mmCIF file of C-alpha atoms in Angstrom:
data_model
loop_
_atom_site.group_PDB
_atom_site.id
_atom_site.type_symbol
_atom_site.label_atom_id
_atom_site.label_comp_id
_atom_site.label_asym_id
_atom_site.label_seq_id
_atom_site.Cartn_x
_atom_site.Cartn_y
_atom_site.Cartn_z
ATOM 1 C CA MET A 1 -8.189 -50.538 -21.203
ATOM 2 C CA TRP A 2 -11.790 -48.296 -21.217
ATOM 3 C CA PRO A 3 -12.013 -47.770 -25.226
ATOM 4 C CA GLN A 4 -15.275 -46.000 -24.775
ATOM 5 C CA LEU A 5 -13.599 -43.262 -22.039
ATOM 6 C CA ALA A 6 -10.693 -42.161 -24.734
ATOM 7 C CA VAL A 7 -10.272 -39.279 -25.571
ATOM 8 C CA THR A 8 -10.850 -38.419 -29.365
ATOM 9 C CA ASN A 9 -9.309 -35.126 -31.702
ATOM 10 C CA VAL A 10 -7.735 -33.968 -28.771
ATOM 11 C CA ARG A 11 -6.697 -30.349 -30.427
ATOM 12 C CA ALA A 12 -3.853 -28.945 -28.486
ATOM 13 C CA GLU A 13 -4.225 -24.994 -27.274
ATOM 14 C CA PRO A 14 -1.393 -23.124 -27.250
ATOM 15 C CA ALA A 15 -0.785 -22.107 -23.577
ATOM 16 C CA VAL A 16 -2.155 -19.047 -22.064
ATOM 17 C CA ILE A 17 0.907 -16.838 -21.091
ATOM 18 C CA ASP A 18 -0.035 -14.686 -18.318
ATOM 19 C CA VAL A 19 2.880 -14.643 -16.050
ATOM 20 C CA LEU A 20 5.534 -12.106 -17.328
ATOM 21 C CA ALA A 21 8.284 -12.203 -14.263
ATOM 22 C CA THR A 22 8.841 -13.584 -10.642
ATOM 23 C CA TYR A 23 11.018 -11.765 -8.213
ATOM 24 C CA PRO A 24 11.827 -13.508 -5.099
ATOM 25 C CA HIS A 25 11.330 -10.414 -2.733
ATOM 26 C CA ARG A 26 9.417 -7.432 -3.110
ATOM 27 C CA TRP A 27 12.319 -5.309 -2.431
ATOM 28 C CA ALA A 28 14.252 -7.434 -5.941
ATOM 29 C CA VAL A 29 11.796 -5.706 -8.532
ATOM 30 C CA PRO A 30 13.828 -3.134 -10.136
ATOM 31 C CA ARG A 31 12.587 0.858 -9.520
ATOM 32 C CA PRO A 32 12.132 0.640 -13.640
ATOM 33 C CA VAL A 33 9.764 -2.113 -13.378
ATOM 34 C CA TRP A 34 7.322 0.565 -11.471
ATOM 35 C CA GLN A 35 8.246 3.210 -12.807
ATOM 36 C CA GLN A 36 7.262 1.624 -16.505
ATOM 37 C CA LEU A 37 4.466 0.402 -15.508
ATOM 38 C CA PHE A 38 2.112 2.939 -13.577
ATOM 39 C CA ARG A 39 3.628 5.417 -16.689
ATOM 40 C CA GLY A 40 2.286 2.603 -19.617
ATOM 41 C CA ALA A 41 -1.125 2.789 -17.594
ATOM 42 C CA ARG A 42 -3.695 4.397 -20.299
ATOM 43 C CA ASP A 43 -7.167 3.536 -18.029
ATOM 44 C CA GLU A 44 -6.388 2.455 -14.831
ATOM 45 C CA ILE A 45 -3.924 2.405 -11.921
ATOM 46 C CA GLY A 46 -4.809 0.959 -8.740
ATOM 47 C CA VAL A 47 -2.811 -0.084 -5.615
ATOM 48 C CA LEU A 48 -4.128 -2.504 -2.492
ATOM 49 C CA ALA A 49 -1.618 -2.363 0.458
ATOM 50 C CA TYR A 50 -1.793 -2.423 3.857
ATOM 51 C CA ALA A 51 0.971 0.954 3.998
ATOM 52 C CA GLY A 52 2.692 1.078 0.448
ATOM 53 C CA LEU A 53 5.010 3.257 1.833
ATOM 54 C CA PHE A 54 7.834 2.176 -0.696
ATOM 55 C CA LEU A 55 5.949 3.836 -3.355
ATOM 56 C CA ALA A 56 4.558 7.030 -1.132
ATOM 57 C CA GLU A 57 8.293 8.066 -0.322
ATOM 58 C CA ASP A 58 9.253 7.877 -4.018
ATOM 59 C CA THR A 59 8.832 11.300 -5.734
ATOM 60 C CA GLY A 60 8.744 9.966 -8.813
ATOM 61 C CA ILE A 61 6.347 7.099 -8.664
ATOM 62 C CA MET A 62 4.461 9.912 -6.427
ATOM 63 C CA ARG A 63 5.088 11.999 -10.032
ATOM 64 C CA ALA A 64 4.022 9.268 -12.829
ATOM 65 C CA LEU A 65 0.825 8.788 -10.331
ATOM 66 C CA ALA A 66 -0.398 12.744 -11.020
ATOM 67 C CA GLU A 67 1.054 12.857 -14.396
ATOM 68 C CA ARG A 68 -1.577 9.631 -15.616
ATOM 69 C CA ALA A 69 -4.621 11.667 -13.522
ATOM 70 C CA HIS A 70 -4.006 14.129 -15.444
ATOM 71 C CA ASP A 71 -4.392 12.451 -18.440
ATOM 72 C CA GLY A 72 -7.495 11.262 -17.806
ATOM 73 C CA VAL A 73 -6.078 7.432 -15.787
ATOM 74 C CA SER A 74 -7.968 6.981 -12.661
ATOM 75 C CA VAL A 75 -6.247 6.287 -10.073
ATOM 76 C CA ARG A 76 -7.094 4.605 -6.550
ATOM 77 C CA VAL A 77 -5.457 4.054 -4.145
ATOM 78 C CA LEU A 78 -6.636 1.467 -1.050
ATOM 79 C CA LEU A 79 -4.272 1.280 2.045
ATOM 80 C CA GLY A 80 -5.139 -0.518 5.677
ATOM 81 C CA ASP A 81 -7.483 2.015 8.046
ATOM 82 C CA PRO A 82 -4.597 2.492 10.598
ATOM 83 C CA ASP A 83 -7.198 1.767 13.414
ATOM 84 C CA GLY A 84 -8.457 -1.066 12.152
ATOM 85 C CA THR A 85 -8.666 -4.026 13.400
ATOM 86 C CA CYS A 86 -6.501 -6.480 10.629
ATOM 87 C CA VAL A 87 -3.881 -3.667 10.285
ATOM 88 C CA ALA A 88 -3.460 -4.607 14.356
ATOM 89 C CA GLU A 89 -3.603 -8.248 14.106
ATOM 90 C CA ARG A 90 -0.540 -7.885 10.737
ATOM 91 C CA GLY A 91 1.456 -5.493 13.083
ATOM 92 C CA SER A 92 0.771 -8.135 15.529
ATOM 93 C CA ASP A 93 1.714 -11.437 13.499
ATOM 94 C CA GLU A 94 4.807 -9.437 11.929
ATOM 95 C CA GLY A 95 5.820 -8.381 15.162
ATOM 96 C CA VAL A 96 6.989 -4.935 14.570
ATOM 97 C CA GLY A 97 2.795 -3.940 16.565
ATOM 98 C CA GLU A 98 1.296 -0.048 15.997
ATOM 99 C CA SER A 99 4.521 0.370 13.426
ATOM 100 C CA MET A 100 2.279 -1.000 10.548
ATOM 101 C CA ALA A 101 -0.410 1.689 11.361
ATOM 102 C CA ALA A 102 1.949 4.093 11.460
ATOM 103 C CA LYS A 103 3.729 3.205 7.807
ATOM 104 C CA ILE A 104 0.071 3.821 6.993
ATOM 105 C CA ARG A 105 -0.102 7.320 8.600
ATOM 106 C CA ASN A 106 3.053 7.849 7.180
ATOM 107 C CA ALA A 107 2.327 6.468 3.434
ATOM 108 C CA LEU A 108 -1.180 9.215 3.922
ATOM 109 C CA VAL A 109 0.907 12.091 4.346
ATOM 110 C CA HIS A 110 2.690 11.360 1.472
ATOM 111 C CA TYR A 111 -0.256 10.315 -0.094
ATOM 112 C CA ARG A 112 -2.243 13.336 0.913
ATOM 113 C CA ALA A 113 -0.081 15.600 -2.367
ATOM 114 C CA LEU A 114 -2.011 13.294 -4.937
ATOM 115 C CA ARG A 115 -5.793 13.947 -2.893
ATOM 116 C CA ASP A 116 -6.792 17.398 -4.598
ATOM 117 C CA VAL A 117 -5.754 15.634 -8.152
ATOM 118 C CA ASP A 118 -8.939 15.197 -9.976
ATOM 119 C CA GLY A 119 -9.501 11.476 -10.851
ATOM 120 C CA VAL A 120 -7.554 10.060 -7.810
ATOM 121 C CA GLU A 121 -9.777 8.483 -4.982
ATOM 122 C CA ILE A 122 -8.198 7.503 -1.946
ATOM 123 C CA ARG A 123 -9.650 4.906 0.352
ATOM 124 C CA LEU A 124 -8.965 2.909 3.819
ATOM 125 C CA HIS A 125 -9.906 -0.213 4.601
ATOM 126 C CA ASP A 126 -10.159 -2.956 6.477
ATOM 127 C CA THR A 127 -9.483 -6.374 4.920
ATOM 128 C CA VAL A 128 -7.286 -9.360 5.716
ATOM 129 C CA LEU A 129 -4.851 -8.754 2.645
ATOM 130 C CA TYR A 130 -3.655 -11.803 1.291
ATOM 131 C CA ASN A 131 -1.880 -9.935 -1.169
ATOM 132 C CA SER A 132 -0.595 -6.501 -2.569
ATOM 133 C CA ILE A 133 -1.754 -5.216 -6.305
ATOM 134 C CA TYR A 134 -0.378 -2.811 -7.901
ATOM 135 C CA ARG A 135 -2.033 -2.989 -11.119
ATOM 136 C CA ALA A 136 -2.129 -0.585 -14.580
ATOM 137 C CA ASP A 137 -4.321 -1.329 -16.594
ATOM 138 C CA ASP A 138 -4.324 -5.141 -17.639
ATOM 139 C CA ASP A 139 -0.131 -5.501 -16.311
ATOM 140 C CA LEU A 140 -0.576 -6.545 -12.030
ATOM 141 C CA LEU A 141 2.142 -6.690 -9.783
ATOM 142 C CA ILE A 142 1.677 -8.889 -7.056
ATOM 143 C CA ASN A 143 2.885 -9.208 -3.968
ATOM 144 C CA PRO A 144 1.822 -12.703 -1.858
ATOM 145 C CA HIS A 145 1.506 -12.172 2.098
ATOM 146 C CA ALA A 146 3.370 -14.611 4.215
ATOM 147 C CA TYR A 147 2.820 -15.231 7.469
ATOM 148 C CA GLY A 148 5.081 -13.291 10.160
ATOM 149 C CA ILE A 149 6.899 -11.919 7.013
ATOM 150 C CA ALA A 150 6.935 -8.501 5.868
ATOM 151 C CA ALA A 151 5.679 -7.915 2.390
ATOM 152 C CA SER A 152 9.138 -6.365 1.482
ATOM 153 C CA GLN A 153 10.755 -9.911 2.459
ATOM 154 C CA ALA A 154 8.068 -11.842 -0.010
ATOM 155 C CA PRO A 155 7.947 -12.618 -3.068
ATOM 156 C CA VAL A 156 5.902 -10.950 -6.411
ATOM 157 C CA LEU A 157 4.627 -11.854 -9.461
ATOM 158 C CA HIS A 158 4.258 -9.561 -13.056
ATOM 159 C CA VAL A 159 0.735 -11.262 -15.002
ATOM 160 C CA ARG A 160 -1.314 -9.530 -17.375
ATOM 161 C CA ARG A 161 -4.693 -10.288 -18.131
ATOM 162 C CA VAL A 162 -5.579 -11.815 -21.424
ATOM 163 C CA GLU A 163 -8.511 -13.332 -20.758
ATOM 164 C CA ASP A 164 -11.610 -13.424 -18.500
ATOM 165 C CA GLY A 165 -11.067 -16.310 -16.053
ATOM 166 C CA ASP A 166 -7.235 -15.827 -16.007
ATOM 167 C CA MET A 167 -4.862 -15.532 -12.928
ATOM 168 C CA ALA A 168 -5.059 -11.879 -13.182
ATOM 169 C CA SER A 169 -8.762 -11.405 -12.998
ATOM 170 C CA THR A 170 -8.797 -12.774 -9.876
ATOM 171 C CA TYR A 171 -6.843 -10.625 -8.337
ATOM 172 C CA LEU A 172 -8.839 -7.511 -10.232
ATOM 173 C CA GLU A 173 -11.830 -9.186 -8.958
ATOM 174 C CA SER A 174 -10.187 -9.140 -5.041
ATOM 175 C CA PHE A 175 -9.508 -5.880 -6.057
ATOM 176 C CA GLU A 176 -13.079 -4.510 -6.423
ATOM 177 C CA ARG A 177 -14.226 -6.610 -3.584
ATOM 178 C CA VAL A 178 -11.788 -4.429 -1.529
ATOM 179 C CA TRP A 179 -12.894 -1.544 -2.990
ATOM 180 C CA SER A 180 -16.348 -1.988 -2.681
ATOM 181 C CA GLY A 181 -16.181 -2.125 0.944
ATOM 182 C CA SER A 182 -13.617 0.524 1.874
ATOM 183 C CA ARG A 183 -14.307 4.067 2.797
ATOM 184 C CA ALA A 184 -12.670 7.400 1.671
ATOM 185 C CA VAL A 185 -9.961 9.362 3.491
ATOM 186 C CA ALA A 186 -11.140 11.915 5.282
#
């Protein structure tokens, strides 16, 4: 119709595959996937969640985080500030009230075992989380949050960073923004 607008010499480039798997719920992610994610880290592990209690209660995961830190992997854990306004709001939105803050305090008790491990940093944030992020180098498990739904019931995407500007890069940038505004656990 408009020949001057016709695209010439279009070269189809192969699609970048950055979504490796999807799970309908966080509870449906097989335990070996979590273990492989963290045990496979060579440079950095990152956890961004409100409570992440399911990880903190898993002795095998906690052992893997400590082992990776002993091997020189940076381990950064960001949990919601149990006294923060965002945690209170999330607890209200999910209909669980103060139990959200209690879950975080419980997780902090479990994470205490990692606080003296070189290479592990644990911080608190008071941020609205649109998703939880579980990172091992360029592999991420992303748990998008849905209003009024517990994170364990929401889906999970397994994504891999393959180039700057891809899907995983967006989540990595989000992690860094929350990290920069967080405070160390006292």
